[in-house]
Short mmCIF file of C-alpha atoms and ligand atoms in Angstrom, two decimals:
data_model
loop_
_atom_site.label_atom_id
_atom_site.label_comp_id
_atom_site.label_asym_id
_atom_site.label_seq_id
_atom_site.Cartn_x
_atom_site.Cartn_y
_atom_site.Cartn_z
CA MET B 1 -8.69 -47.44 52.96
CA THR B 2 -11.21 -47.43 49.51
CA VAL B 3 -9.70 -46.13 46.56
CA ARG B 4 -11.19 -42.48 45.46
CA VAL B 5 -11.70 -42.41 41.91
CA LEU B 6 -13.39 -39.42 40.42
CA THR B 7 -14.18 -38.51 37.02
CA GLY B 8 -15.82 -36.00 35.04
CA ILE B 9 -17.90 -35.89 31.64
CA THR B 10 -18.12 -32.41 29.96
CA THR B 11 -21.94 -31.98 28.93
CA THR B 12 -21.49 -30.92 25.16
CA GLY B 13 -22.37 -32.88 22.17
CA THR B 14 -24.22 -36.17 21.63
CA PRO B 15 -22.23 -39.48 22.70
CA HIS B 16 -20.79 -41.22 19.98
CA LEU B 17 -19.48 -44.75 19.45
CA GLY B 18 -15.99 -43.95 19.99
CA ASN B 19 -16.74 -42.17 23.27
CA TYR B 20 -18.99 -45.61 24.34
CA ALA B 21 -15.77 -47.67 23.39
CA GLY B 22 -12.90 -45.47 24.88
CA ALA B 23 -14.26 -43.77 27.47
CA ILE B 24 -18.04 -45.17 28.90
CA ARG B 25 -17.64 -48.88 28.88
CA PRO B 26 -14.35 -48.69 30.52
CA ALA B 27 -15.34 -46.15 33.04
CA ILE B 28 -18.42 -48.09 33.88
CA ALA B 29 -16.37 -51.24 34.04
CA ALA B 30 -13.72 -49.73 36.55
CA SER B 31 -16.76 -48.31 38.55
CA ARG B 32 -17.78 -51.87 39.19
CA ALA B 33 -14.39 -53.53 40.67
CA PRO B 34 -14.41 -53.68 44.38
CA GLY B 35 -12.62 -51.33 47.03
CA VAL B 36 -12.75 -48.10 44.69
CA GLU B 37 -15.44 -45.46 45.50
CA SER B 38 -16.66 -43.76 42.57
CA PHE B 39 -18.02 -40.72 41.60
CA PHE B 40 -19.12 -39.27 38.23
CA PHE B 41 -20.32 -36.07 37.34
CA LEU B 42 -21.39 -34.13 34.06
CA ALA B 43 -19.35 -31.32 34.28
CA ASP B 44 -22.15 -28.97 33.50
CA TYR B 45 -20.47 -25.58 34.53
CA HIS B 46 -17.65 -26.64 32.64
CA ALA B 47 -19.71 -27.07 29.13
CA LEU B 48 -20.67 -23.45 29.78
CA ILE B 49 -16.80 -22.66 28.99
CA LYS B 50 -17.23 -24.16 25.57
CA ALA B 51 -21.13 -22.97 24.49
CA ASP B 52 -23.73 -20.30 25.37
CA ASP B 53 -27.08 -21.87 23.58
CA PRO B 54 -28.95 -22.75 26.57
CA GLN B 55 -31.21 -25.39 25.03
CA ARG B 56 -27.98 -26.96 23.53
CA ILE B 57 -26.67 -26.94 26.87
CA ALA B 58 -29.72 -28.56 28.50
CA ARG B 59 -30.13 -31.21 25.69
CA SER B 60 -26.84 -32.26 25.99
CA ARG B 61 -26.70 -32.72 29.68
CA LEU B 62 -30.15 -34.87 29.77
CA GLU B 63 -28.48 -36.94 26.90
CA ILE B 64 -25.47 -37.62 28.48
CA ALA B 65 -26.92 -38.18 31.98
CA ALA B 66 -29.29 -40.35 30.21
CA THR B 67 -26.35 -42.33 28.32
CA TRP B 68 -24.16 -43.02 31.27
CA LEU B 69 -26.96 -44.89 32.47
CA ALA B 70 -28.55 -46.49 30.13
CA CYS B 71 -24.85 -47.75 29.43
CA GLY B 72 -25.20 -49.59 33.03
CA LEU B 73 -23.77 -46.99 35.03
CA ASP B 74 -25.70 -48.01 38.64
CA PRO B 75 -26.45 -44.68 40.72
CA GLN B 76 -26.67 -47.59 43.57
CA LYS B 77 -22.72 -48.47 43.63
CA VAL B 78 -21.20 -45.35 42.53
CA THR B 79 -22.01 -41.61 43.07
CA PHE B 80 -23.65 -39.88 40.25
CA TYR B 81 -24.31 -36.11 40.13
CA ARG B 82 -24.37 -33.23 38.12
CA GLN B 83 -21.51 -30.25 39.23
CA SER B 84 -23.97 -27.27 39.39
CA ASP B 85 -25.95 -29.25 42.24
CA ILE B 86 -23.19 -28.74 44.61
CA VAL B 87 -22.92 -25.79 45.51
CA GLU B 88 -19.33 -26.32 47.31
CA ILE B 89 -17.45 -26.61 44.33
CA PRO B 90 -17.92 -22.95 42.89
CA GLN B 91 -17.14 -21.52 46.62
CA LEU B 92 -14.01 -24.14 46.84
CA THR B 93 -13.38 -22.24 43.13
CA TRP B 94 -12.83 -19.31 44.60
CA LEU B 95 -10.83 -20.57 47.55
CA LEU B 96 -8.76 -22.51 45.23
CA THR B 97 -8.58 -18.31 43.19
CA CYS B 98 -7.30 -16.84 45.85
CA VAL B 99 -4.21 -19.21 46.28
CA THR B 100 -3.80 -19.82 42.57
CA ALA B 101 -0.45 -17.94 40.77
CA LYS B 102 -1.87 -15.81 37.46
CA GLY B 103 1.36 -17.41 35.95
CA LEU B 104 0.38 -20.89 36.40
CA LEU B 105 -2.94 -20.09 34.72
CA ASN B 106 -0.91 -18.34 31.80
CA ARG B 107 0.50 -21.56 31.23
CA ALA B 108 -2.55 -23.89 30.91
CA HIS B 109 -2.36 -24.91 27.56
CA ALA B 110 -6.13 -24.39 25.90
CA TYR B 111 -5.71 -21.08 26.63
CA LYS B 112 -2.33 -20.61 25.32
CA ALA B 113 -3.63 -22.66 22.13
CA ALA B 114 -6.33 -19.22 22.11
CA VAL B 115 -3.49 -16.50 22.57
CA ASP B 116 -1.64 -18.47 20.04
CA ARG B 117 -4.30 -18.45 17.40
CA ASN B 118 -5.05 -14.63 18.08
CA THR B 119 -1.42 -13.95 17.41
CA ASP B 120 -1.21 -16.01 14.68
CA THR B 121 -4.35 -13.94 12.85
CA GLY B 122 -3.39 -10.58 14.29
CA GLU B 123 -6.02 -10.27 16.78
CA ASP B 124 -5.32 -8.98 20.28
CA PRO B 125 -3.90 -11.85 22.00
CA ASP B 126 -7.03 -12.22 24.36
CA PHE B 127 -9.94 -11.98 21.92
CA ALA B 128 -12.95 -13.43 22.72
CA VAL B 129 -11.09 -15.47 25.81
CA THR B 130 -13.72 -15.25 28.55
CA ALA B 131 -12.38 -15.49 31.89
CA GLY B 132 -14.05 -18.80 32.12
CA LEU B 133 -11.64 -20.07 29.65
CA TYR B 134 -8.80 -19.06 32.01
CA MET B 135 -10.12 -20.51 34.74
CA TYR B 136 -10.95 -23.65 33.34
CA PRO B 137 -8.28 -25.07 35.10
CA VAL B 138 -9.66 -23.55 38.64
CA LEU B 139 -13.02 -25.36 38.54
CA MET B 140 -11.37 -28.47 37.80
CA ALA B 141 -9.34 -28.44 40.57
CA ALA B 142 -12.29 -28.03 43.13
CA ASP B 143 -14.42 -30.29 41.32
CA ILE B 144 -11.46 -33.07 42.20
CA LEU B 145 -10.51 -31.56 45.65
CA ALA B 146 -13.67 -31.16 47.09
CA PHE B 147 -14.10 -34.99 47.40
CA GLY B 148 -10.89 -35.73 48.35
CA ALA B 149 -10.11 -38.19 45.19
CA HIS B 150 -7.02 -39.97 44.92
CA LYS B 151 -7.11 -40.87 41.34
CA VAL B 152 -8.53 -39.23 38.04
CA PRO B 153 -8.77 -41.58 34.84
CA VAL B 154 -8.59 -38.92 32.02
CA GLY B 155 -7.29 -38.93 28.68
CA ARG B 156 -3.62 -37.33 27.68
CA ASP B 157 -4.98 -34.01 26.83
CA GLN B 158 -6.11 -33.97 30.57
CA ILE B 159 -3.04 -34.43 32.51
CA GLN B 160 -2.12 -31.00 32.64
CA HIS B 161 -5.33 -30.24 34.58
CA ILE B 162 -4.58 -32.98 37.21
CA GLU B 163 -1.13 -31.43 37.19
CA MET B 164 -2.65 -28.09 38.38
CA ALA B 165 -4.80 -29.81 40.58
CA ARG B 166 -2.29 -31.00 42.55
CA ASP B 167 -0.14 -27.64 42.35
CA ILE B 168 -3.23 -26.00 43.67
CA GLY B 169 -4.19 -28.60 46.62
CA GLN B 170 -0.25 -28.28 47.34
CA ARG B 171 -0.28 -24.89 47.72
CA PHE B 172 -3.17 -24.27 49.78
CA ASN B 173 -2.24 -26.91 51.86
CA HIS B 174 0.57 -25.08 52.44
CA LEU B 175 -0.80 -21.50 53.44
CA TYR B 176 -3.82 -23.12 55.32
CA GLY B 177 -2.50 -26.73 56.60
CA ASP B 178 -2.01 -25.66 60.13
CA ALA B 179 -4.79 -22.95 60.40
CA TRP B 180 -6.72 -25.97 59.07
CA ARG B 181 -5.67 -28.61 61.87
CA ALA B 182 -6.12 -25.61 64.66
CA ALA B 183 -9.70 -24.91 63.56
CA THR B 184 -10.45 -28.84 62.64
CA GLY B 185 -8.90 -30.50 65.31
CA LEU B 186 -8.18 -32.73 62.50
CA ASP B 187 -4.61 -34.43 61.51
CA GLY B 188 -3.25 -34.94 58.25
CA GLU B 189 -3.68 -32.07 55.38
CA PRO B 190 -6.93 -30.54 54.47
CA LEU B 191 -7.02 -30.98 50.30
CA VAL B 192 -6.03 -34.82 49.22
CA LEU B 193 -3.52 -34.20 45.95
CA PRO B 194 -4.57 -36.13 42.75
CA GLU B 195 -2.84 -38.72 41.07
CA VAL B 196 -3.78 -39.18 36.95
CA GLN B 197 -5.29 -42.40 36.10
CA ILE B 198 -4.24 -43.37 32.40
CA ASP B 199 -5.57 -46.21 30.90
CA GLU B 200 -3.08 -47.24 28.29
CA ASN B 201 -4.97 -49.84 26.43
CA VAL B 202 -8.45 -47.92 25.78
CA ALA B 203 -9.78 -48.47 22.25
CA THR B 204 -9.35 -45.40 19.90
CA LEU B 205 -12.67 -46.10 17.57
CA PRO B 206 -11.73 -45.23 14.05
CA GLY B 207 -14.48 -42.68 12.20
CA LEU B 208 -16.44 -43.06 8.83
CA ASP B 209 -13.22 -41.93 6.97
CA GLY B 210 -10.35 -44.26 9.16
CA ARG B 211 -9.27 -41.26 11.26
CA LYS B 212 -9.78 -41.15 14.88
CA MET B 213 -13.56 -41.18 15.56
CA SER B 214 -13.88 -37.40 16.63
CA LYS B 215 -16.67 -34.67 16.95
CA SER B 216 -13.54 -32.42 15.26
CA TYR B 217 -13.45 -34.63 12.43
CA ASP B 218 -17.27 -35.03 11.68
CA ASN B 219 -16.75 -38.64 11.64
CA THR B 220 -18.83 -40.20 13.79
CA ILE B 221 -21.22 -42.63 14.19
CA PRO B 222 -23.95 -41.55 16.84
CA LEU B 223 -24.04 -44.48 20.14
CA PHE B 224 -28.05 -44.12 19.75
CA ALA B 225 -28.92 -43.38 16.03
CA PRO B 226 -31.65 -45.34 15.62
CA PRO B 227 -31.15 -48.24 13.45
CA ALA B 228 -31.89 -47.52 10.01
CA GLU B 229 -29.52 -44.44 10.47
CA LEU B 230 -26.82 -46.87 12.22
CA LYS B 231 -27.24 -49.08 9.38
CA LYS B 232 -26.45 -46.01 6.90
CA LEU B 233 -23.66 -44.79 8.64
CA VAL B 234 -22.09 -48.56 8.87
CA MET B 235 -22.80 -48.56 4.93
CA SER B 236 -20.47 -45.78 4.55
CA VAL B 237 -17.47 -46.75 6.22
CA ARG B 238 -14.34 -46.42 4.06
CA THR B 239 -12.93 -49.22 2.43
CA ASP B 240 -10.85 -50.09 -0.19
CA SER B 241 -11.55 -51.38 -3.56
CA ARG B 242 -10.86 -54.76 -3.42
CA VAL B 243 -13.67 -57.04 -4.56
CA PRO B 244 -15.55 -59.95 -3.33
CA GLY B 245 -13.17 -62.70 -3.50
CA GLU B 246 -10.13 -60.82 -3.00
CA ALA B 247 -8.32 -61.18 0.14
CA LYS B 248 -8.70 -58.15 2.26
CA ASP B 249 -6.08 -56.50 5.14
CA THR B 250 -7.08 -56.30 8.44
CA GLU B 251 -4.25 -54.02 9.37
CA GLY B 252 -5.24 -50.66 8.63
CA SER B 253 -9.10 -51.66 8.63
CA ALA B 254 -11.46 -49.54 9.67
CA LEU B 255 -14.39 -51.93 9.30
CA PHE B 256 -12.17 -54.13 11.18
CA GLN B 257 -11.43 -52.23 14.08
CA LEU B 258 -14.98 -50.98 14.41
CA TYR B 259 -16.27 -54.97 14.73
CA GLN B 260 -13.47 -55.83 16.74
CA ALA B 261 -14.52 -53.29 19.69
CA PHE B 262 -17.84 -54.87 19.72
CA ALA B 263 -16.80 -58.55 19.17
CA THR B 264 -15.57 -61.36 21.64
CA PRO B 265 -11.75 -62.77 20.70
CA ALA B 266 -13.73 -65.68 19.16
CA GLN B 267 -16.53 -63.55 16.56
CA THR B 268 -12.81 -61.14 15.59
CA GLU B 269 -10.97 -64.65 14.98
CA GLU B 270 -13.98 -65.75 12.65
CA MET B 271 -13.88 -61.88 10.63
CA ARG B 272 -10.03 -62.10 10.68
CA HIS B 273 -10.30 -65.41 8.04
CA ALA B 274 -13.38 -64.01 6.50
CA PHE B 275 -11.01 -61.39 5.38
CA ALA B 276 -8.29 -63.48 4.35
CA ASP B 277 -11.34 -65.65 2.41
CA GLY B 278 -12.05 -62.31 0.73
CA ILE B 279 -15.77 -61.56 2.16
CA GLY B 280 -17.55 -58.76 0.10
CA TRP B 281 -17.20 -55.55 2.05
CA GLY B 282 -20.77 -55.13 1.79
CA ASP B 283 -21.26 -58.30 3.99
CA ALA B 284 -18.76 -57.54 6.14
CA LYS B 285 -20.40 -54.26 7.17
CA GLN B 286 -23.75 -56.09 7.36
CA ARG B 287 -21.63 -58.47 10.13
CA LEU B 288 -20.64 -54.82 11.73
CA PHE B 289 -24.33 -53.21 11.58
CA ALA B 290 -25.72 -56.36 12.93
CA ILE B 291 -23.12 -56.78 15.84
CA ILE B 292 -23.28 -53.11 17.06
CA ASP B 293 -26.88 -52.92 16.68
CA GLU B 294 -27.05 -56.32 18.94
CA ALA B 295 -24.86 -54.55 21.36
CA VAL B 296 -26.29 -51.04 21.31
CA ALA B 297 -29.99 -51.86 21.11
CA PRO B 298 -30.44 -52.71 24.68
CA MET B 299 -29.02 -49.84 25.98
CA ARG B 300 -31.20 -47.46 22.88
CA GLU B 301 -34.25 -48.99 24.29
CA GLN B 302 -33.23 -47.80 28.16
CA TYR B 303 -31.90 -44.87 26.92
CA ALA B 304 -35.19 -43.75 25.17
CA GLN B 305 -37.08 -44.48 28.29
CA LEU B 306 -34.55 -42.32 30.71
CA VAL B 307 -35.37 -39.45 27.86
CA ALA B 308 -38.44 -39.74 28.10
CA ARG B 309 -38.61 -39.26 31.97
CA PRO B 310 -36.71 -36.25 32.53
CA ALA B 311 -38.61 -36.61 36.46
CA GLN B 312 -37.29 -39.67 37.32
CA LEU B 313 -33.78 -38.75 35.98
CA GLU B 314 -33.85 -35.43 37.98
CA GLU B 315 -34.31 -37.92 40.97
CA ILE B 316 -31.64 -39.99 40.43
CA LEU B 317 -29.07 -37.08 40.13
CA GLN B 318 -31.19 -35.35 43.07
CA GLU B 319 -30.02 -38.68 44.89
CA GLY B 320 -26.88 -38.96 43.90
CA ALA B 321 -26.02 -34.60 44.65
CA ARG B 322 -27.30 -35.49 48.18
CA LYS B 323 -24.40 -38.21 48.54
CA ALA B 324 -21.93 -35.80 46.93
CA ARG B 325 -22.67 -33.39 49.41
CA ASP B 326 -22.29 -35.42 52.46
CA VAL B 327 -18.41 -35.39 51.32
CA THR B 328 -18.42 -31.61 50.31
CA VAL B 329 -20.52 -29.86 53.03
CA PRO B 330 -18.08 -31.05 55.81
CA LEU B 331 -14.87 -30.71 53.69
CA LEU B 332 -16.26 -27.09 52.86
CA ASP B 333 -16.81 -25.90 56.56
CA GLY B 334 -13.71 -26.74 57.36
CA LEU B 335 -11.64 -24.91 54.77
CA GLN B 336 -14.09 -21.53 55.45
CA ARG B 337 -12.93 -22.03 59.08
CA ALA B 338 -9.14 -23.05 57.86
CA VAL B 339 -9.40 -19.05 55.66
CA GLY B 340 -10.66 -17.27 58.66
CA LEU B 341 -14.29 -17.56 57.23
CA GLY B 342 -16.29 -19.55 59.62
CA ARG B 343 -18.90 -18.50 61.83
CA PHE B 344 -18.23 -16.65 64.90
CA MET B 345 -17.55 -18.84 67.98
CA ALA B 346 -15.36 -19.69 70.52
CA PRO B 347 -12.05 -21.07 69.25
CA GLN B 348 -12.84 -24.54 71.45
CA ALA B 349 -16.60 -24.54 70.16
CA ALA B 350 -15.49 -24.71 66.55
CA VAL B 351 -12.96 -27.49 67.28
CA ALA B 352 -15.67 -29.58 69.25
CA LYS B 353 -17.63 -29.18 66.76
CA THR B 354 -15.81 -31.03 64.29
CA ARG B 355 -15.27 -33.82 67.03
CA GLY B 356 -19.05 -33.87 67.48
CA THR B 357 -19.18 -33.13 70.69
CA ALA B 358 -20.62 -29.60 70.08
CA ALA B 359 -24.16 -28.57 71.42
CA LYS B 360 -26.93 -30.08 69.75
CA LEU B 361 -28.04 -29.68 66.68
CA PRO B 362 -31.60 -29.66 65.51
CA GLN B 363 -33.12 -32.44 63.85
CA ILE B 364 -35.92 -33.40 61.53
CA LYS B 365 -37.11 -37.04 62.37
CA GLN B 366 -39.35 -38.69 60.54
CA TYR B 367 -42.04 -41.18 61.23
CA ARG B 368 -45.50 -42.75 60.75
CA GLU B 369 -48.86 -41.67 62.63
CA ALA B 370 -51.65 -43.57 63.71
CA ASP B 371 -53.33 -42.06 60.64
CA GLY B 372 -50.93 -44.12 58.63
CA ARG B 373 -49.23 -41.64 57.10
CA PHE B 374 -45.67 -40.61 56.95
CA HIS B 375 -44.82 -37.37 59.17
CA PHE B 376 -41.73 -35.32 59.49
CA LYS B 377 -40.93 -32.78 61.88
CA LEU B 378 -38.21 -30.72 62.94
CA VAL B 379 -36.97 -29.59 66.26
CA ASP B 380 -34.67 -28.01 67.71
CA GLY B 381 -31.41 -28.62 69.86
CA GLU B 382 -33.32 -28.89 73.01
CA GLY B 383 -35.97 -30.81 71.08
CA ARG B 384 -38.71 -28.05 71.12
CA LEU B 385 -40.88 -28.66 67.75
CA LEU B 386 -40.10 -25.78 65.62
CA LEU B 387 -42.16 -27.34 61.99
CA GLN B 388 -44.94 -30.04 61.80
CA GLY B 389 -44.74 -31.21 58.63
CA ASP B 390 -47.63 -32.59 56.90
CA GLY B 391 -48.22 -36.59 56.23
CA HIS B 392 -47.87 -38.22 53.16
CA ALA B 393 -48.59 -41.49 51.54
CA SER B 394 -45.14 -42.78 51.49
CA PRO B 395 -41.79 -42.13 53.43
CA ARG B 396 -40.16 -41.39 50.21
CA ASP B 397 -42.86 -39.08 49.55
CA ALA B 398 -41.86 -37.27 53.09
CA GLY B 399 -38.23 -37.55 52.21
CA GLN B 400 -38.72 -35.69 49.03
CA VAL B 401 -39.93 -32.88 50.92
CA ILE B 402 -37.48 -32.99 53.50
CA ALA B 403 -35.10 -33.34 50.95
CA ARG B 404 -36.49 -29.86 49.35
CA LEU B 405 -36.79 -28.44 52.49
CA ARG B 406 -33.20 -29.23 53.31
CA ARG B 407 -31.90 -28.03 49.71
CA GLU B 408 -34.44 -24.88 49.22
CA GLY B 409 -35.70 -23.97 53.03
CA LEU B 410 -33.14 -21.00 53.11
CA ASP B 411 -34.18 -19.56 49.92
CA ALA B 412 -38.13 -20.56 49.68
CA LEU B 413 -39.29 -20.97 52.82
CA HIS B 414 -41.81 -18.39 54.19
CA GLU B 415 -45.11 -18.41 56.09
CA MET B 416 -49.05 -18.51 54.84
CA GLU B 417 -52.18 -18.38 55.98
CA ALA B 418 -53.27 -19.50 59.66
CA ARG B 419 -50.15 -20.54 60.29
CA ALA B 420 -49.08 -23.18 57.71
CA VAL B 421 -45.70 -23.15 56.05
CA GLY B 422 -45.09 -22.94 52.51
CA LEU B 423 -41.77 -23.81 50.01
CA LEU B 424 -42.84 -21.55 47.28
CA GLY B 425 -46.00 -21.60 47.43
CA GLU B 426 -46.89 -25.17 48.19
CA ARG B 427 -47.71 -26.30 51.49
CA ILE B 428 -45.76 -28.52 53.55
CA GLY B 429 -46.66 -28.25 57.35
CA THR B 430 -47.49 -26.05 60.06
CA LEU B 431 -45.02 -23.75 62.97
CA GLY B 432 -44.64 -25.34 65.78
CA GLU B 433 -46.01 -23.91 68.90
CA GLY B 434 -45.14 -20.85 70.41
CA LEU B 435 -43.15 -19.69 67.01
CA ALA B 436 -43.93 -15.83 65.33
CA GLY B 437 -42.61 -16.90 62.23
CA VAL B 438 -40.20 -18.83 60.02
CA ASP B 439 -37.07 -17.47 61.44
CA GLY B 440 -36.19 -20.23 63.92
CA ILE B 441 -36.95 -22.73 61.03
CA LEU B 442 -34.28 -20.55 58.89
CA ASP B 443 -31.53 -20.94 61.79
CA ALA B 444 -32.46 -24.55 62.24
CA LEU B 445 -32.16 -24.98 58.65
CA ARG B 446 -28.87 -22.98 58.69
CA GLN B 447 -27.07 -25.04 61.53
CA LEU B 448 -27.92 -28.18 59.69
CA ALA B 449 -26.41 -27.12 56.54
CA ALA B 450 -23.09 -26.07 58.16
CA VAL B 451 -22.85 -29.51 59.49
CA GLU B 452 -25.05 -31.89 57.28
CA ASP B 453 -24.35 -34.80 57.80
N1 LIG V 501 -11.85 -31.58 31.53
C1 LIG V 501 -12.50 -32.68 31.75
C2 LIG V 501 -12.59 -33.29 29.97
O1 LIG V 501 -12.71 -32.30 29.08
C3 LIG V 501 -14.15 -33.13 32.32
C4 LIG V 501 -13.59 -32.61 33.30
C5 LIG V 501 -14.26 -31.63 34.33
C6 LIG V 501 -12.87 -33.36 34.56
N2 LIG V 501 -13.50 -31.88 35.65
C7 LIG V 501 -13.22 -33.04 35.58
C8 LIG V 501 -12.30 -34.61 34.54
C9 LIG V 501 -12.58 -33.41 36.61
C10 LIG V 501 -12.25 -35.46 35.66
C11 LIG V 501 -12.22 -34.52 36.87
O2 LIG V 501 -12.26 -34.61 29.56
#
């Protein structure tokens, strides 16, 4: 069985060299290992908890998506998506909220720290604490449990959150396990309990002042700073006052550690000798700049291209969301039924549905017409035509319309003039013969959404 590994990236701030060496680079390397199925997502709902400037949220989300791709994350190999595109996450959040003890959330470090700060300053304990901050662990549990993740690689500060996800998942399994097995005819437990994965030898890079590189110390070097700025920042890395010719210590040297994070072992050894031989700080910094720039330059270029083409990024993320929802839609369908929120149907039919022996579902078929164009049609379970899609120049164009129909159809489909069917004002096809309006199409979309495979 492949191990399912999942990790979330909060979309705040601009990535720096410390993020790259400590998180991005090792995570991407791990995603290439055989036998793992990786899920990477932009935790943009989590970002709302920490920030309320829409422009900054939007900017940071775009930058972080582009950064991971530019650094080599392969969206063909991993599932890369935005949290906010997966509607099953907030759905599951509510199911979990209703089984989570309030006392559990009272103990969350981040919430407690906020309350302690208020108490220290004589404020009301809950001053400026949103319910979002309080609920943070439940949303994070839903992120993880919605995908049946086995392993969650995170930093030490997140261990408590993974433990809470386990507690909450276990509680849900205990309360609804039997109902879930009865409703779905499946064995096992509805939710997989995740394990935390802490990588002990991940590099922490020093920042400009020698302390850990961190936004909160304002000592960072942005990963994709233009070369001139990168050079200026590297030149300002703190060193001691030894003059050229004097031997330098590698131990405790921020410059040496930064160099090591980008150098091969042989280059590191060379630099170690240069330190012993009394290389001047100016020269050493020049070498540091060169080695970082060499590593970063190709990614920086890739990054610039991605940021300049948001539509292309959008497409990658939509494709990721589609892959992700292949997992979450069926899971949530079973969970909803387990808690008693399934659609009205005879219990046997419900079980049969999970086992795939239920009545025939509507289908969307794609095909090429004699005119060489790519068409699609939506037919109901009996094969009756509900929607005849317009032709497209490529299968991809047709596929995109189908994806939009499935995603937005329930909210945005409408009838246009002369039996045309529109999606948010844009024509996509015509009504099947004998149909009086789009209701039949909406029914079919609803059925598809419930079992999406
Ligand atoms: N809270 C995590 C952090 O700040 C980000 C995150 C959100 C996450 N949801 C997740 C990490 C799910 C792992 C799994 O780093």
